[in-house]
Short mmCIF file of C-alpha atoms in Angstrom, two decimals:
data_model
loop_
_atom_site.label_atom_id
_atom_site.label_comp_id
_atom_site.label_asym_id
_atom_site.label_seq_id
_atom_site.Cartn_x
_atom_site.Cartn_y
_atom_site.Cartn_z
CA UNK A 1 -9.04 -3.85 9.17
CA UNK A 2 -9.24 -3.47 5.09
CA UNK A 3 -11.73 -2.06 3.36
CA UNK A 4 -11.06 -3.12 0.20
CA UNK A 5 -12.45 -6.69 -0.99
CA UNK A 6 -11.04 -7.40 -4.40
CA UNK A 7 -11.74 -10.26 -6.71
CA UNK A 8 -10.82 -12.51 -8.34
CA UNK A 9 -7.99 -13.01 -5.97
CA UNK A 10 -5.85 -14.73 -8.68
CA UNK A 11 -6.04 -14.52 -12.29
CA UNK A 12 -3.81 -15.96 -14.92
CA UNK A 13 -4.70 -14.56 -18.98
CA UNK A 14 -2.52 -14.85 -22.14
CA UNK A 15 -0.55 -12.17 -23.23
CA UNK A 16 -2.85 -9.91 -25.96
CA UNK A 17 -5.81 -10.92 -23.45
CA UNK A 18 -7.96 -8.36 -21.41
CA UNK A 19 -7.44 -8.22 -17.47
CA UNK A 20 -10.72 -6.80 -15.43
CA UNK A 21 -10.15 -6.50 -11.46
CA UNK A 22 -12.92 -5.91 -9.15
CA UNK A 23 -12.81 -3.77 -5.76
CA UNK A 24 -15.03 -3.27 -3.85
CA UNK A 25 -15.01 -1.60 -0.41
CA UNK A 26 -17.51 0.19 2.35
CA UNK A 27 -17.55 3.98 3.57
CA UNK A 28 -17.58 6.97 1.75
CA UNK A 29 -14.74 7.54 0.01
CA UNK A 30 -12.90 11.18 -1.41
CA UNK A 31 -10.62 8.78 -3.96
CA UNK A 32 -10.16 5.20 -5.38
CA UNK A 33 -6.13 4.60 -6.05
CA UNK A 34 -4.83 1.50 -8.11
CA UNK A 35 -1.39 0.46 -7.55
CA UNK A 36 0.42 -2.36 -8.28
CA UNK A 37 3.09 -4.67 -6.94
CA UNK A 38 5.71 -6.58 -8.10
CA UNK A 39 7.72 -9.57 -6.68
CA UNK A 40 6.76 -8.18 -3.22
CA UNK A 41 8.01 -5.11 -2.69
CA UNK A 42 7.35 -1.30 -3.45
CA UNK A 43 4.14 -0.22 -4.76
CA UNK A 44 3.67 1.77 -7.75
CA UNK A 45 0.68 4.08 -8.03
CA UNK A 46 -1.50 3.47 -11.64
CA UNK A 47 -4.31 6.00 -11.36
CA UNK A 48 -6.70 7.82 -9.17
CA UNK A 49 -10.60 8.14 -9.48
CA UNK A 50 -12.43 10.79 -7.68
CA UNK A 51 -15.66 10.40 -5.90
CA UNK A 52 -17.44 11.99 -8.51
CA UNK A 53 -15.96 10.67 -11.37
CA UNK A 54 -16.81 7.58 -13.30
CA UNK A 55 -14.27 6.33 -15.87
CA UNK A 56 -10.69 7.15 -16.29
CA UNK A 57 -8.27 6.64 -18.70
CA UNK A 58 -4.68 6.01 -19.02
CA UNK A 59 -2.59 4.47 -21.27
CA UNK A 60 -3.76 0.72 -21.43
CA UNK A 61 -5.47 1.34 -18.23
CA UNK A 62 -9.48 1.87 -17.55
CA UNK A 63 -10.52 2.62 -14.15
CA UNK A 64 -14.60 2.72 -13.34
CA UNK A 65 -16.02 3.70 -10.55
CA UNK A 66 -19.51 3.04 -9.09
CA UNK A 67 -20.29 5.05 -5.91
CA UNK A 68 -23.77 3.74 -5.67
CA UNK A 69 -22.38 -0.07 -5.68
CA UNK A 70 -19.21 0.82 -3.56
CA UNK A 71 -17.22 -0.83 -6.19
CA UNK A 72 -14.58 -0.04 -8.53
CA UNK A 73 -12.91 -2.06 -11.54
CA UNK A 74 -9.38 -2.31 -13.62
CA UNK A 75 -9.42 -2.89 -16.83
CA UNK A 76 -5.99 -3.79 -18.54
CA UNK A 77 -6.13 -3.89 -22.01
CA UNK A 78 -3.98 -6.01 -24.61
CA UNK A 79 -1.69 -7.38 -21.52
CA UNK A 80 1.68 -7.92 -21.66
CA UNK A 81 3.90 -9.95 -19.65
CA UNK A 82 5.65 -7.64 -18.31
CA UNK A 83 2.08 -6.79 -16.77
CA UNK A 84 2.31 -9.69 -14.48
CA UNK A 85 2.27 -8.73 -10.83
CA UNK A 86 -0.36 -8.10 -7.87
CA UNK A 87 -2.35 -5.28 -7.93
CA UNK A 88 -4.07 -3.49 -4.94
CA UNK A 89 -7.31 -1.12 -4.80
CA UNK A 90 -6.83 1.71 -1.94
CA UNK A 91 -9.36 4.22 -0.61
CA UNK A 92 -9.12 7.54 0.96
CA UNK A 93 -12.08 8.45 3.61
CA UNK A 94 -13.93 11.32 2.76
CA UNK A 95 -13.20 12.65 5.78
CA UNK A 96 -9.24 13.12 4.08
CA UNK A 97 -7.51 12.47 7.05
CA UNK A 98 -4.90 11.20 5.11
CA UNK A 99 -5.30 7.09 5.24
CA UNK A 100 -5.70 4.88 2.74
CA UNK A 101 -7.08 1.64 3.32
CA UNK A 102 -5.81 -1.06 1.27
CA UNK A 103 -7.31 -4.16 -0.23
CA UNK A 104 -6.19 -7.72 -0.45
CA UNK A 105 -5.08 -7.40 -3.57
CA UNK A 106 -5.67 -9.58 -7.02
CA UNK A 107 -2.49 -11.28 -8.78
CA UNK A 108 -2.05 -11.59 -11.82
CA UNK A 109 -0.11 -13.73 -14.02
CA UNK A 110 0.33 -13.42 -18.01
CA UNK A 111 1.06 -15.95 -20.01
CA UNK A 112 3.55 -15.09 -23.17
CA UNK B 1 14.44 13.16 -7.96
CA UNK B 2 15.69 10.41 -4.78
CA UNK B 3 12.83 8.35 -4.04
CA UNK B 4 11.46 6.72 -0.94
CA UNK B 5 14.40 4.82 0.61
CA UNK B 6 14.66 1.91 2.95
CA UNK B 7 17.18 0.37 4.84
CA UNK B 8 17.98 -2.51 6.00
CA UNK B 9 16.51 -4.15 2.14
CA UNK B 10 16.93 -7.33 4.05
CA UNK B 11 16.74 -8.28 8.10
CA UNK B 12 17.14 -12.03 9.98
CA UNK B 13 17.22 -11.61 13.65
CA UNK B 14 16.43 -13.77 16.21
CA UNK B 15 13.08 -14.43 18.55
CA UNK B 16 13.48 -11.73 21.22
CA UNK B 17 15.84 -9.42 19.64
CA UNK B 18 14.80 -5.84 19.08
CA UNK B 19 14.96 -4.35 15.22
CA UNK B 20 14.57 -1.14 13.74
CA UNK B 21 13.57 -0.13 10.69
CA UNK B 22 14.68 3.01 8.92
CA UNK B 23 12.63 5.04 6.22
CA UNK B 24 13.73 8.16 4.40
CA UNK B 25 10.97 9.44 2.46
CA UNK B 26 10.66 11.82 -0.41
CA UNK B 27 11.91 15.69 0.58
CA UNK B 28 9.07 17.59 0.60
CA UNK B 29 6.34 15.52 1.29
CA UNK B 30 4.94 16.14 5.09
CA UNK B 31 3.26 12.58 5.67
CA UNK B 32 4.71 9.56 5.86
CA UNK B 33 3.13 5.81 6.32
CA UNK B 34 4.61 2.75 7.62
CA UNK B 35 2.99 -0.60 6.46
CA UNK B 36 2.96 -4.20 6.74
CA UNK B 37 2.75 -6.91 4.37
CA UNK B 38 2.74 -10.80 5.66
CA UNK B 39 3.57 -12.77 2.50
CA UNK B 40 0.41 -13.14 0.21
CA UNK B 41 -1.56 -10.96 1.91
CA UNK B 42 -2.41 -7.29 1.51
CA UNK B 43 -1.16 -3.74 3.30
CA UNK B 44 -2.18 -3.74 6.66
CA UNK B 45 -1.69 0.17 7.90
CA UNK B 46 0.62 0.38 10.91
CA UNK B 47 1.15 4.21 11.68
CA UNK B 48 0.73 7.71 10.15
CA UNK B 49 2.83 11.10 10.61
CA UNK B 50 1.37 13.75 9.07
CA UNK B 51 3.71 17.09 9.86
CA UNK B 52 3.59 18.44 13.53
CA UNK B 53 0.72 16.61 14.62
CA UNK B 54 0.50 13.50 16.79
CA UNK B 55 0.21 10.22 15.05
CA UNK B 56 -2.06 7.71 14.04
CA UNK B 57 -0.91 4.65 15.95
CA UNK B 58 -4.57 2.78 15.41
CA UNK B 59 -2.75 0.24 13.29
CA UNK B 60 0.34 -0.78 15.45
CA UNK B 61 -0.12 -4.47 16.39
CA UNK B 62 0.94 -4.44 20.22
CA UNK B 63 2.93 -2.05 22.48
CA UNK B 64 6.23 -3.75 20.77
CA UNK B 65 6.01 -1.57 18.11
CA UNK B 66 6.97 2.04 17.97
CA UNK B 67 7.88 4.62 15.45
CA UNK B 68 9.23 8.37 15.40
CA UNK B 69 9.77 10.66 12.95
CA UNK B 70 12.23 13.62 13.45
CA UNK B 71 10.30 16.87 11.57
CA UNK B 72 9.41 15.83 8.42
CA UNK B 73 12.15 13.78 7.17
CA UNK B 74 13.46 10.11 8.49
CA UNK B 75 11.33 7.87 10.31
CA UNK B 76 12.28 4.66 12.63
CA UNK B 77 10.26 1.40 13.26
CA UNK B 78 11.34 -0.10 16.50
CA UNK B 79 10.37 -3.69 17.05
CA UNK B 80 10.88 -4.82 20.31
CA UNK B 81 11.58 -8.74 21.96
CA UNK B 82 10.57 -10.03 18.46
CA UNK B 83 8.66 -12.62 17.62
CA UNK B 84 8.37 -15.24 14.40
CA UNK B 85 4.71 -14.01 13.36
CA UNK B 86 6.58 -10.65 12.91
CA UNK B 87 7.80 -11.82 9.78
CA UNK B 88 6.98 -9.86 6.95
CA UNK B 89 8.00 -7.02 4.69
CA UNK B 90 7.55 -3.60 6.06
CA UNK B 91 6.93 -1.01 3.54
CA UNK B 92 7.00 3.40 4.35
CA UNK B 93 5.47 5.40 1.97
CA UNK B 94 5.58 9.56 1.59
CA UNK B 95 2.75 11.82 0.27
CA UNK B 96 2.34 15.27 0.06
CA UNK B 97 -0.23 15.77 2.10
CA UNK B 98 -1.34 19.57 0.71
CA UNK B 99 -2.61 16.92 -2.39
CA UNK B 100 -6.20 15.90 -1.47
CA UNK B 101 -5.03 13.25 -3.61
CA UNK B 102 -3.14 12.00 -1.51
CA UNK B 103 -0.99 9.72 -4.20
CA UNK B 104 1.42 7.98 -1.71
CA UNK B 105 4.94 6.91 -3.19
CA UNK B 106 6.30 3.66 -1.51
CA UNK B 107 10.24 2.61 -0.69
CA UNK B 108 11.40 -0.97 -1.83
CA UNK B 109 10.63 -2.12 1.88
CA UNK B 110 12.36 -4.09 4.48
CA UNK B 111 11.73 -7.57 4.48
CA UNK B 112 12.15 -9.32 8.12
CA UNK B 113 12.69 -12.72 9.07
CA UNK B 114 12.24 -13.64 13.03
CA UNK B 115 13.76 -17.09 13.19
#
C-alpha cells in the first residue's frame, strides 16, 4: 500500500507563478525524496530531506519537512513550463531497509 | 556514465501470453527495484534485490509474477498467462545501497499493453 498522500492531486498555475505540493505520509521515516515525472515514464530525483532536517534548498526548489505533522511540502518557485509534469513524494522507513514508499503523486500543469 | 536501461521501451501481447521484462541498472549500485505504474496512478513497489540477500517479493501482485537478478547486474520480470489489468508501465530503478540515502535512479520503463 502507499504511504504517501499528496495533495492537491492536480494543479494547473501560470508560468512566473509559485507551485506548493503537499505530502503527507505515516511511519517514521530516515528520508523524504521528491522526484518528478514526465509524460509517464522515468523518474528523476529533485532533493532529499533528512529526518532531522527542516528546510532544504535547491535551485528553484524548497523542500520542508514537519516530522511532528508527518508531512512534507514542495515549493517551486517562479515556474516555468518546462516545469510541467507529475511529481511524487517517497519515504524511506527508518528502519533503512532499503524501500521507498511512493505517493500518488500531484500533476502539474503550467501555463505559458 | 550509462544509466538505468530498459528494454522492451514498448510491449503489446496478448491475454495469456507470458512477457518478460528486462532491466539493466547502473554498474555499481547493489539494489535494484522493480515498479509498477497503472496510468494516472502512482508507484506501486513490486520487488527488491538488495546484493546477496533474498528478496522482497511483498509487493508482487499474484504468483504470475516473478523476477531474478543474476549478482548484481541485470534483472528479469516474468509475467506469466497475462491478463488486460496488467497493463501498465513497469519501471526498475538502481541505488547504491551503502548510501543511507538511498537516492534511487529510474530507467525510461516498459510500458505493456495486454489486449
Amino acid at each position: 500500500s502507499q504511504q504517501g498522500e499528496e495533495d492537491p492531486q492536480a494543479l494547473s498555475i501560470q508560468e512566473g507563478e509559485n507551485a506548493t505540493m503537499n505530502c503527507s505520509y505515516k511511519t517514521s521515516i530516515n528520508n523524504l525524496q521528491w522526484y518528478r515525472q514526465n509524460s509517464g515514464r522515468g523518474l528523476v530525483h529533485l532533493i532529499l530531506i533528512r529526518s532531522n532536517e527542516r528546510e532544504k534548498h535547491s535551485g528553484r526548489l524548497r523542500v520542508t519537512l514537519d516530522t511532528s505533522k508527518k508531512s512534507s511540502s514542495l515549493l517551486i518557485t517562479a515556474s516555468r513550463a518546462a516545469d510541467t509534469a507529475s511529481y511524487f513524494c517517497a519515504t524511506l522507513g527508518s528502519s533503512n531497509t532499503g524501500k521507498l514508499i511512493f505517493g500518488q503523486g500531484t500533476t502539474l500543469q503550467v501555463k505559458p | 556514465g550509462a544509466g538505468v536501461s530498459q528494454s522492451p521501451s514498448n510491449k503489446v501481447t496478448e491475454k495469456g501470453k507470458d512477457v518478460e521484462l528486462r532491466c539493466d541498472p547502473i554498474s555499481g549500485h547493489t539494489a535494484l527495484y522493480w515498479y509498477r505504474q497503472r496510468l494516472g496512478q502512482g508507484l506501486e513497489f513490486l520487488i527488491y534485490f538488495q546484493g546477496n540477500s533474498a528478496p522482497d517479493k511483498s509487493g508482487l501482485p499474484s504468483d504470475r509474477f516473478s523476477a531474478e537478478r543474476t549478482g548484481e547486474s541485470v534483472s528479469t520480470l516474468t509475467i506469466q498467462r497475462t491478463q488486460q489489468e496488467d497493463s501498465a508501465v513497469y519501471l526498475c530503478a538502481s541505488s547504491l545501497l551503502s548510501s543511507s540515502y538511498n537516492e534511487q535512479f529510474f530507467g525510461p520503463g516498459t510500458r505493456l499493453t495486454v489486449l
